PDB file of C-alpha atoms and ligand atoms in Angstrom:
ATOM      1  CA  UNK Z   1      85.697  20.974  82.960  1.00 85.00           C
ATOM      2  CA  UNK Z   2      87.807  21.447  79.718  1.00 94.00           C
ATOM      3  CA  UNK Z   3      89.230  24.288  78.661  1.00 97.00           C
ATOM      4  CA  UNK Z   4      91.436  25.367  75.391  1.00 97.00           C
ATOM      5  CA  UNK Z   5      89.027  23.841  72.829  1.00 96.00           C
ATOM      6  CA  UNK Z   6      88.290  27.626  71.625  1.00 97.00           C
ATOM      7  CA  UNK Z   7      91.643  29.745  71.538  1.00 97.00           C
ATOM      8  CA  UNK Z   8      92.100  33.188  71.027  1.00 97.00           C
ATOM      9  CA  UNK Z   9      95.196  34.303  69.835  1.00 97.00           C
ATOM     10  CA  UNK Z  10      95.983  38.624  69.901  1.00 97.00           C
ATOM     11  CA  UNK Z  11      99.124  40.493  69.482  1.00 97.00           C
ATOM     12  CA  UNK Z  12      98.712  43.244  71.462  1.00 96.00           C
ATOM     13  CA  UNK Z  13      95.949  43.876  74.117  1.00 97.00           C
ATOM     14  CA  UNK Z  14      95.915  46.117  77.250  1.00 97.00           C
ATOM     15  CA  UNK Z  15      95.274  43.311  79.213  1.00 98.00           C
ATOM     16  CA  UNK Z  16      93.651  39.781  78.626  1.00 98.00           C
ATOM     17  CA  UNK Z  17      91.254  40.169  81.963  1.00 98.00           C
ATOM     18  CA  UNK Z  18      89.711  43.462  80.390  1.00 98.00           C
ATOM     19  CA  UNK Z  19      89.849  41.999  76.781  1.00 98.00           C
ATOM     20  CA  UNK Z  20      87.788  38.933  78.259  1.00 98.00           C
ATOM     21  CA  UNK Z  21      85.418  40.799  80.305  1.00 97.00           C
ATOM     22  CA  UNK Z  22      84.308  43.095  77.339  1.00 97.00           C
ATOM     23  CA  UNK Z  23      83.800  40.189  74.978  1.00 97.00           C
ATOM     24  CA  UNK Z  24      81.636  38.730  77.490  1.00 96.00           C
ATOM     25  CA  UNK Z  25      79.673  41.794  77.805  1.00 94.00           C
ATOM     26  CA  UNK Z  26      79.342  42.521  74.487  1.00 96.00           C
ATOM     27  CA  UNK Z  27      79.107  39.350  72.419  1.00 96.00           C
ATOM     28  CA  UNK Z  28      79.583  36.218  74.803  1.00 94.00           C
ATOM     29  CA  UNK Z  29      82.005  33.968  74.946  1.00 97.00           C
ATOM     30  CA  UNK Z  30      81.916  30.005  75.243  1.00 96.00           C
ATOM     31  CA  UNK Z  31      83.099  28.672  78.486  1.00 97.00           C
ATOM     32  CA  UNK Z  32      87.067  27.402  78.639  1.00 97.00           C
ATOM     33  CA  UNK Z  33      87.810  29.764  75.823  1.00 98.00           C
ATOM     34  CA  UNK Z  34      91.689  30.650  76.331  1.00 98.00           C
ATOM     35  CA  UNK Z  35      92.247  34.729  75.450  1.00 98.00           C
ATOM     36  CA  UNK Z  36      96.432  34.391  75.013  1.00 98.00           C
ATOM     37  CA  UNK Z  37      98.074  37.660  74.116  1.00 97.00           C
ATOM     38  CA  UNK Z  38     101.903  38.255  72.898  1.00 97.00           C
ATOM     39  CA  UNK Z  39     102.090  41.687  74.834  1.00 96.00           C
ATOM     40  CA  UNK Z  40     100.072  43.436  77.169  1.00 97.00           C
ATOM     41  CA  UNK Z  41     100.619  46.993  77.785  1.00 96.00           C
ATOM     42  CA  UNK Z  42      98.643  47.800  81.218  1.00 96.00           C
ATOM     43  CA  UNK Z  43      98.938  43.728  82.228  1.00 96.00           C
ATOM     44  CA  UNK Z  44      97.300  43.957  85.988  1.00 97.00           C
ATOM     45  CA  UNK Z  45      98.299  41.998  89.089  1.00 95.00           C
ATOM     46  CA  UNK Z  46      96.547  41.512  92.233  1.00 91.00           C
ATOM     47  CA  UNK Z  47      96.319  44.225  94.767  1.00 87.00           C
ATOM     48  CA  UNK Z  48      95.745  47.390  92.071  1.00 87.00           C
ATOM     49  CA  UNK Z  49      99.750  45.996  91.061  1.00 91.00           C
ATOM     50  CA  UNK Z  50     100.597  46.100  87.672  1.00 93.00           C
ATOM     51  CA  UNK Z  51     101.858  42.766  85.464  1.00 92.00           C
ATOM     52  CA  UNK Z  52     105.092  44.493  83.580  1.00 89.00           C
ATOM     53  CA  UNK Z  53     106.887  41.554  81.664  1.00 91.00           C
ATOM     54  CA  UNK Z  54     108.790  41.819  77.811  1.00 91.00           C
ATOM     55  CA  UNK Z  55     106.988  41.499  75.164  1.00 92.00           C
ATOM     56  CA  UNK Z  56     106.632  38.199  73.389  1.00 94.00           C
ATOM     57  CA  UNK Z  57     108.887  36.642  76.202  1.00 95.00           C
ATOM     58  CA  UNK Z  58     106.067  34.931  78.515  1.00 97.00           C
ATOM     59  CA  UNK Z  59     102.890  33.441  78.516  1.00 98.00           C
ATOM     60  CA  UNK Z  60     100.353  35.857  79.318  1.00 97.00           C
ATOM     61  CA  UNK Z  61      96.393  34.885  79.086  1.00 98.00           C
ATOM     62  CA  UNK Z  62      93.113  34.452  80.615  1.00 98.00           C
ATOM     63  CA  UNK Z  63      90.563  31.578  80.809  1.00 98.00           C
ATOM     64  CA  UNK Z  64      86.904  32.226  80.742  1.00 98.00           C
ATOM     65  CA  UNK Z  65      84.536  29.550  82.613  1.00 97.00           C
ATOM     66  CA  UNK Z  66      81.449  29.049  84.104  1.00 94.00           C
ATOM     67  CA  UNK Z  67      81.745  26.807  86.306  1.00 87.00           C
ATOM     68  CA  UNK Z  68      78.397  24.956  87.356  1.00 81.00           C
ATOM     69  CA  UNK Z  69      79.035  24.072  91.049  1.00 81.00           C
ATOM     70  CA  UNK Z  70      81.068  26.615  91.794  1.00 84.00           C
ATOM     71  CA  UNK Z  71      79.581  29.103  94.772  1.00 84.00           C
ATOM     72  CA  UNK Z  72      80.122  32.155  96.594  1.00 85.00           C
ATOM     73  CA  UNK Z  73      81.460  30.484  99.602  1.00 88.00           C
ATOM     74  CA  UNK Z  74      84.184  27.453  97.603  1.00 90.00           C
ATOM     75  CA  UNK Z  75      85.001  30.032  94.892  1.00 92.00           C
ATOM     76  CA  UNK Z  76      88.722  29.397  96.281  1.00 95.00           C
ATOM     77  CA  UNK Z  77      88.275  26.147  94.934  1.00 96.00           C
ATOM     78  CA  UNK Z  78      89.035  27.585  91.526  1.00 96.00           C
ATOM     79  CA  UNK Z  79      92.108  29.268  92.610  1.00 97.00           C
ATOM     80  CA  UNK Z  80      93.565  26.012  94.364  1.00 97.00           C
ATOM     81  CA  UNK Z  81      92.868  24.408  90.946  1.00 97.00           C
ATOM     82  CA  UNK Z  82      94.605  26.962  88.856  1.00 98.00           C
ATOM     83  CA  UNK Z  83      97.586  27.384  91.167  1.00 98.00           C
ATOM     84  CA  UNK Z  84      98.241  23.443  90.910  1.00 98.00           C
ATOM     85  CA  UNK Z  85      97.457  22.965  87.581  1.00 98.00           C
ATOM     86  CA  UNK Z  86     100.834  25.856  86.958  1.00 98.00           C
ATOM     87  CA  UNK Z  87     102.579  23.114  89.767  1.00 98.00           C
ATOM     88  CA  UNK Z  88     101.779  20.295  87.719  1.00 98.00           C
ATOM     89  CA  UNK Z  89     103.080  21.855  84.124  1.00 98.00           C
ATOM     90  CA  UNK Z  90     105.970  23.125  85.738  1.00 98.00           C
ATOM     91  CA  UNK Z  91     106.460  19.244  87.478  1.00 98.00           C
ATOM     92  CA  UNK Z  92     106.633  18.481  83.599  1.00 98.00           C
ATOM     93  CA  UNK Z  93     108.788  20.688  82.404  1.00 97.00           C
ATOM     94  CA  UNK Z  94     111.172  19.875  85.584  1.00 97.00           C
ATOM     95  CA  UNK Z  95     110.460  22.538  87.819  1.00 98.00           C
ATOM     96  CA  UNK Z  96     109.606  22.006  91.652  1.00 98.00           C
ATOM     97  CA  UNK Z  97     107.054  24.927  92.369  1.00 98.00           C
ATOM     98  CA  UNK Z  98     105.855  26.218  95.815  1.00 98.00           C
ATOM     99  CA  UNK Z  99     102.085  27.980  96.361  1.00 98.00           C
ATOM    100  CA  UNK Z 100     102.806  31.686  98.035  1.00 98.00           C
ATOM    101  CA  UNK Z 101      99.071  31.951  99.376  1.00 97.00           C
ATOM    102  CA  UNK Z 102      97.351  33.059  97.874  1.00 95.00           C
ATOM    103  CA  UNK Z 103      98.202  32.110  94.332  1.00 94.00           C
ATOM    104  CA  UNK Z 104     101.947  33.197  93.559  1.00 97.00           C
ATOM    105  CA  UNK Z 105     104.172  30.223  91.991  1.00 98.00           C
ATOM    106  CA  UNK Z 106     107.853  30.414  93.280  1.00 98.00           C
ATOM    107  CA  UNK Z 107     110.816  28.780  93.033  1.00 98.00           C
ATOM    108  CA  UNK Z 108     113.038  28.884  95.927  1.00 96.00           C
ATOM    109  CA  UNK Z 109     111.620  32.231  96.576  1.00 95.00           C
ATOM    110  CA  UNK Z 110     111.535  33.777  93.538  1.00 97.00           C
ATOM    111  CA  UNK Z 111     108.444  34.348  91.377  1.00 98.00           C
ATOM    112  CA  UNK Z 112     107.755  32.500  88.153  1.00 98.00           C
ATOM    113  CA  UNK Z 113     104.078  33.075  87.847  1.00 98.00           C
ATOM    114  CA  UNK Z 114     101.068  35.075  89.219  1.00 97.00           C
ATOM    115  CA  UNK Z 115      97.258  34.534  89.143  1.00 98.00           C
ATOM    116  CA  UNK Z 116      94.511  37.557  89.028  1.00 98.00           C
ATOM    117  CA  UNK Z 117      90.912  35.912  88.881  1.00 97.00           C
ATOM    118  CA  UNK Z 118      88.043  38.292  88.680  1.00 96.00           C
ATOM    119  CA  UNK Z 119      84.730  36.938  89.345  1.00 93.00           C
ATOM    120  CA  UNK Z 120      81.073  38.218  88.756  1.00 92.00           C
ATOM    121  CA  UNK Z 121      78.525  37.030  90.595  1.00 88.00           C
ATOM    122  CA  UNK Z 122      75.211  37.168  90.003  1.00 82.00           C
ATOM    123  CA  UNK Z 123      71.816  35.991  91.826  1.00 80.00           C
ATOM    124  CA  UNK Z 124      71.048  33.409  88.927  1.00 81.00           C
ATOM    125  CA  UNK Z 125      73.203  31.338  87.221  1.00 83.00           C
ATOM    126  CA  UNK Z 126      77.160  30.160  87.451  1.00 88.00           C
ATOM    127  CA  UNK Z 127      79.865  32.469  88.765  1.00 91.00           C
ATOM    128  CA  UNK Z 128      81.391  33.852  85.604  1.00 94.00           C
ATOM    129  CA  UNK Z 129      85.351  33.984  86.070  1.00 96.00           C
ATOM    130  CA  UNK Z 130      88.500  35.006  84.347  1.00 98.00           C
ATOM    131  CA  UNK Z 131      91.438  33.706  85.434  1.00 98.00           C
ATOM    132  CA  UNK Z 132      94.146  35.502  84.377  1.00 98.00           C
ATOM    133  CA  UNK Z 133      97.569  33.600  84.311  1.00 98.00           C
ATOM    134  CA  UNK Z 134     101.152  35.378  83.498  1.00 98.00           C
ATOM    135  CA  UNK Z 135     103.954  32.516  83.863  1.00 98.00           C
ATOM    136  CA  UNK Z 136     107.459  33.443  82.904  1.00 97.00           C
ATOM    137  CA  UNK Z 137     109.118  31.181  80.672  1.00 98.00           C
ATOM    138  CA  UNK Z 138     111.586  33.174  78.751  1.00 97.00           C
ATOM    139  CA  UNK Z 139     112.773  36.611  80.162  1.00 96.00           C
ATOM    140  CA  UNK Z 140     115.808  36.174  81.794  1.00 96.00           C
ATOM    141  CA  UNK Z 141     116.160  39.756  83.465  1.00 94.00           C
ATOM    142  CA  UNK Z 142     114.026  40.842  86.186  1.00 93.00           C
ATOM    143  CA  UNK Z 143     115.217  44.115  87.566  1.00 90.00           C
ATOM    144  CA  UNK Z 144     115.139  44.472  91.363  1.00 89.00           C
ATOM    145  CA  UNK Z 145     112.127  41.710  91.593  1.00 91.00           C
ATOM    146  CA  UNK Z 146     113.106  38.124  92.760  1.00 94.00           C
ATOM    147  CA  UNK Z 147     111.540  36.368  89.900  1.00 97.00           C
ATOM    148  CA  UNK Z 148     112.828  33.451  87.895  1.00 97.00           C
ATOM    149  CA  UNK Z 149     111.503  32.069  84.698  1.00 98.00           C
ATOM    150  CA  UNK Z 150     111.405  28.591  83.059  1.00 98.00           C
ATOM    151  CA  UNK Z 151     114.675  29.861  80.420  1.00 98.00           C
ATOM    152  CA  UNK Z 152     116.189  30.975  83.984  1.00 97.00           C
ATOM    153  CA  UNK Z 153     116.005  27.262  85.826  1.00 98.00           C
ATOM    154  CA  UNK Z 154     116.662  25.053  82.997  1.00 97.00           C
ATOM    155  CA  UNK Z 155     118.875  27.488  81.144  1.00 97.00           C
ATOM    156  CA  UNK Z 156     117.331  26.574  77.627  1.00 97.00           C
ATOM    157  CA  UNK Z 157     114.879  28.080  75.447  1.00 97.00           C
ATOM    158  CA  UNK Z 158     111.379  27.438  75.985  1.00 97.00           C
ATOM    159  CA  UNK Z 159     108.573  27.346  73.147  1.00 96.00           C
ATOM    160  CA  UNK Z 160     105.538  29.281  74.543  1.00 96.00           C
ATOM    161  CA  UNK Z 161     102.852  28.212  72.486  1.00 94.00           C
ATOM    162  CA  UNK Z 162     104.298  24.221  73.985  1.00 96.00           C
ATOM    163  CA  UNK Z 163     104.241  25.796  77.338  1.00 97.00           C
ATOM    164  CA  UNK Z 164     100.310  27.129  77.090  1.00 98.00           C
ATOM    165  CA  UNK Z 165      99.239  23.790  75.265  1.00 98.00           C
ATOM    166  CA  UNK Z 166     101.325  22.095  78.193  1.00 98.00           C
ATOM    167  CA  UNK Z 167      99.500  23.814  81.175  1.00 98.00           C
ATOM    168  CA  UNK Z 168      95.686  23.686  79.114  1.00 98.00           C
ATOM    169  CA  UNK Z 169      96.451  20.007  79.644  1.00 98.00           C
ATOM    170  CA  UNK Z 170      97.128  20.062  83.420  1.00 98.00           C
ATOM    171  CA  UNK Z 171      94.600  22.183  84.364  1.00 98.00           C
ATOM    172  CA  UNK Z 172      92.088  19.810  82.396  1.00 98.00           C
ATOM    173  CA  UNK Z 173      93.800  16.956  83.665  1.00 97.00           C
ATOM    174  CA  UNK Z 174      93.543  18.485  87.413  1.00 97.00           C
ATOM    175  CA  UNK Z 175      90.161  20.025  87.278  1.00 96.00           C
ATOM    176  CA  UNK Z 176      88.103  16.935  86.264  1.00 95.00           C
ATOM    177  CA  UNK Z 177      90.498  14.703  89.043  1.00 95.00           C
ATOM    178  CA  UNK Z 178      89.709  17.634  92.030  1.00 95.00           C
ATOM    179  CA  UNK Z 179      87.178  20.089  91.702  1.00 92.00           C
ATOM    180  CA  UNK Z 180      84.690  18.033  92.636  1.00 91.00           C
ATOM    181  CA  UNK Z 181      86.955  16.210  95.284  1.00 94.00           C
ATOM    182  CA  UNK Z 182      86.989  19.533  98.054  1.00 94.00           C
ATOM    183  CA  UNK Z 183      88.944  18.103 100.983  1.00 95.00           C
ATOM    184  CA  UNK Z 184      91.508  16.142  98.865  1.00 97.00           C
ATOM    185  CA  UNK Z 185      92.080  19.489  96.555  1.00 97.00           C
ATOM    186  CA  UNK Z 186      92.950  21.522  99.813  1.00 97.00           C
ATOM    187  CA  UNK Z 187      94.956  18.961 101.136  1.00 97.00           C
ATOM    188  CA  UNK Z 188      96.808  18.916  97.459  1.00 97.00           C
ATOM    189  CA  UNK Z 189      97.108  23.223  98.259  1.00 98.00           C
ATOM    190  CA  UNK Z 190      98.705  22.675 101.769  1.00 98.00           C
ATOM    191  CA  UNK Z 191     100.898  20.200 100.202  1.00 97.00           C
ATOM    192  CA  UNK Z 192     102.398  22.902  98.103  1.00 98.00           C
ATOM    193  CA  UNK Z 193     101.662  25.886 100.095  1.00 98.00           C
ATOM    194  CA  UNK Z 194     105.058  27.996 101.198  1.00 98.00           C
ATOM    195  CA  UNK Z 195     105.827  28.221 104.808  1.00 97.00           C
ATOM    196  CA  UNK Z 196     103.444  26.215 106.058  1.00 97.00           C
ATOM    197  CA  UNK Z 197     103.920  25.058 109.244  1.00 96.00           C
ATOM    198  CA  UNK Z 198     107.282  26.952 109.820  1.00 96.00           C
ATOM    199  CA  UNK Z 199     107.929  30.120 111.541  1.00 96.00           C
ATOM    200  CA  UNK Z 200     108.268  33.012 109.351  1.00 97.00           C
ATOM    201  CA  UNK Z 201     107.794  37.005 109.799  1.00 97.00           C
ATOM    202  CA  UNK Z 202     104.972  38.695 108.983  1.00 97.00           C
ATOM    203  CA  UNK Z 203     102.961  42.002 109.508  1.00 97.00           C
ATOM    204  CA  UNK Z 204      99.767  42.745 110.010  1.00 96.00           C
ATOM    205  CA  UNK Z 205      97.429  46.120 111.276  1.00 96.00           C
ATOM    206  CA  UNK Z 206      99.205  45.440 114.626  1.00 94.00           C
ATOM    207  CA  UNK Z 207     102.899  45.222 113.688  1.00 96.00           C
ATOM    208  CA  UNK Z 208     105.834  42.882 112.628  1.00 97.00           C
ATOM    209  CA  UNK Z 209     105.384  39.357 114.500  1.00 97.00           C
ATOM    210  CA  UNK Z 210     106.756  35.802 114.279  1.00 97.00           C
ATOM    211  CA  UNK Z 211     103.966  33.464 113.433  1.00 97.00           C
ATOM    212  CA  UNK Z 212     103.247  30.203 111.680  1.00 97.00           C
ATOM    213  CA  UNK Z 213     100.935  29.504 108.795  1.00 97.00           C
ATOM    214  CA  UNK Z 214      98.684  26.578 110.050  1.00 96.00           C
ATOM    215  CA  UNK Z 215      96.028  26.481 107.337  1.00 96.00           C
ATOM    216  CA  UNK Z 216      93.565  27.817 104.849  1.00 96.00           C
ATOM    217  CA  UNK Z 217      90.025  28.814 105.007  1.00 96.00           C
ATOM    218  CA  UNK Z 218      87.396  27.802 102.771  1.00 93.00           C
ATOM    219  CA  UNK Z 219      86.605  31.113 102.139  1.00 93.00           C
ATOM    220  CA  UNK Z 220      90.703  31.066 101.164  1.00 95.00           C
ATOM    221  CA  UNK Z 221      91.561  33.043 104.532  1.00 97.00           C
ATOM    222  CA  UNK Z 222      94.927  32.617 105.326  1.00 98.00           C
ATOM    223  CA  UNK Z 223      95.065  30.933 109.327  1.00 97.00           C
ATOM    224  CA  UNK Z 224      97.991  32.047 110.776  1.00 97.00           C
ATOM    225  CA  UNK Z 225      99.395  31.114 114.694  1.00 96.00           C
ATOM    226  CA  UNK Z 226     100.045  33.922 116.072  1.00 96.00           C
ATOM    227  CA  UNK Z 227     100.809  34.393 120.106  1.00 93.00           C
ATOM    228  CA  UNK Z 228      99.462  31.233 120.724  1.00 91.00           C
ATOM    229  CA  UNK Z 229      95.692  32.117 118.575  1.00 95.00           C
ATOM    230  CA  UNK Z 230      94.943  31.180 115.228  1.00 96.00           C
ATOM    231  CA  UNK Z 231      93.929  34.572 113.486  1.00 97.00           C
ATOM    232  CA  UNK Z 232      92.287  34.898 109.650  1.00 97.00           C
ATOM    233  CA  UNK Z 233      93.503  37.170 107.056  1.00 97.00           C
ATOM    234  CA  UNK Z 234      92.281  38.385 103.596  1.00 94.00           C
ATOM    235  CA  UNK Z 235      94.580  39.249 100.777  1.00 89.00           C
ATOM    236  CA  UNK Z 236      95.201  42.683 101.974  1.00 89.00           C
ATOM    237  CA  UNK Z 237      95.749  42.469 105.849  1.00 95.00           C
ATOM    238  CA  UNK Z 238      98.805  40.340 106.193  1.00 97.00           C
ATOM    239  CA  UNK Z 239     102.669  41.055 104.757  1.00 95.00           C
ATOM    240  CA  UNK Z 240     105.105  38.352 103.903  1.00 96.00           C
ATOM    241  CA  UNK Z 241     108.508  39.517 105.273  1.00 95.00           C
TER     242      UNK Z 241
HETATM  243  C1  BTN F 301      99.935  38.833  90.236  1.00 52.66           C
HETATM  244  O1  BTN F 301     100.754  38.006  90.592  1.00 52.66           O
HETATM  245  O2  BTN F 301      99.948  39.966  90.699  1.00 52.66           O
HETATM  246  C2  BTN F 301      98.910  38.440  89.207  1.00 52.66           C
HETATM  247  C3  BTN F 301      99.435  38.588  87.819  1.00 52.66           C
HETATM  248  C4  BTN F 301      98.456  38.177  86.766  1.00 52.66           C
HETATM  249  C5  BTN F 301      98.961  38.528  85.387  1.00 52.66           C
HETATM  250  C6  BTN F 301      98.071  37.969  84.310  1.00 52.66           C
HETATM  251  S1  BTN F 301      98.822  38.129  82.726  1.00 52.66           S
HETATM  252  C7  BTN F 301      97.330  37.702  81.954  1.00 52.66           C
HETATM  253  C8  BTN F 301      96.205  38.347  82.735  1.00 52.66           C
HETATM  254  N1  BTN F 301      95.938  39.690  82.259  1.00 52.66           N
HETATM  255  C9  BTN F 301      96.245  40.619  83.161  1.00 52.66           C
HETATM  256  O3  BTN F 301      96.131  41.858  82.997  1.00 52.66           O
HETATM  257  N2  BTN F 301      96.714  40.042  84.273  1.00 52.66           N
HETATM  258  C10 BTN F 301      96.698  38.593  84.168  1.00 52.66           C
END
């Protein structure tokens, strides 16, 4: 699966996900086109969050694909893909990356980049996906958040178009090596994914407890040991502390 051989390039845009999605409804758009915008103003995260970064500072853009083999129950697949394929560019630029399930990039802790893919299903034909990708590469000041940025680790200026043209190449490279290669792509995730298999604090429904990530789903459930069971979590049922 390629993607980046159609690029679209806007200044401004309330967010590339809803830019995406209303091309696709109204005119179509060819799968692996890359929608990159130099601002956003009403950027969305996951959980209803919103994506606030500085204008013309970061790499902020969606993907569109349809993506044959993909079904309701591996659609994680895709996110696994995505989330390695930011791993991999930021190997190249020099930066060790960790996976924060379910598809936050950090560095030691902090935040570089988040994921927000929005898929439509439908009873015939592919799953048609966006896959929206903020990564920060050169705002240096983050507030109160703990988020770093590719300027912040290697304390140089980095070219965004190079940085987009960088990752296109990853995910390409990555995609075609695992999509179609299921248990050695989720092996790949656990190999990056942040505490797993140490004991951390979390919270769910029931309260603050001390458990110990142990693996992912297929669905992309989160497993997590806690009092001696292995209990499943969606995105919204389980806190990082
Ligand atoms: C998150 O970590 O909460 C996900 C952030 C995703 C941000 C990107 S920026 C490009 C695309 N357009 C959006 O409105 N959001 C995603």
């Amino acid at each position: 699966m390629q993607i980046g051989r159609k690029l679209i390039h806007l200044e401004s845009v309330d967010s590339t996900n809803n830019y995406t999605a209303n091309v696709v409804k109204s005119q179509g758009l060819s799968s692996g086109t890359v929608i990159l915008a130099d601002e956003q103003f009403a950027g969305r995260g996951q959980r209803g969050a919103e994506w606030v970064v500085e204008p013309g500072m970061n790499l902020t853009f969606s993907v569109y694909l349809e993506v044959v083999n993909l079904s309701v129950e591996n659609q994680f697949d895709l996110s696994k893909v995505v989330v390695l394929s930011i791993c991999h560019f930021l190997k190249k630029v020099g930066i060790d990356a960790q996976v924060k399930w379910p598809n936050d990039i950090l560095v030691q802790g902090n935040k570089i980049s988040g994921v927000l893919i929005e898929n439509t299903i439908s009873s015939s034909g592919p799953i048609k996906s966006i896959v929206g990708v903020g990564i920060n590469v050169n705002q240096t000041r983050f507030g109160e958040f703990n988020a770093t940025s590719i300027q912040s680790e290697l304390g140089t200026f980095y070219p965004i178009r190079d940085a987009l043209f960088s990752f296109i190449e990853s995910f390409n490279l990555i995609s075609d090596e695992l999509l179609d290669r299921p248990s050695v792509l989720h092996d790949r995730y656990l190999d990056k994914l942040f505490q797993y298999k140490t004991k951390n604090t979390y919270e769910d429904a029931s309260g603050v407890f001390e458990g110990e990530i142990c693996g992912i789903e297929q669905s992309g459930k989160l497993i997590v040991q806690k009092d001696n069971q292995e209990v499943s979590y969606d995105l919204k049922e389980i806190k990082f502390l």
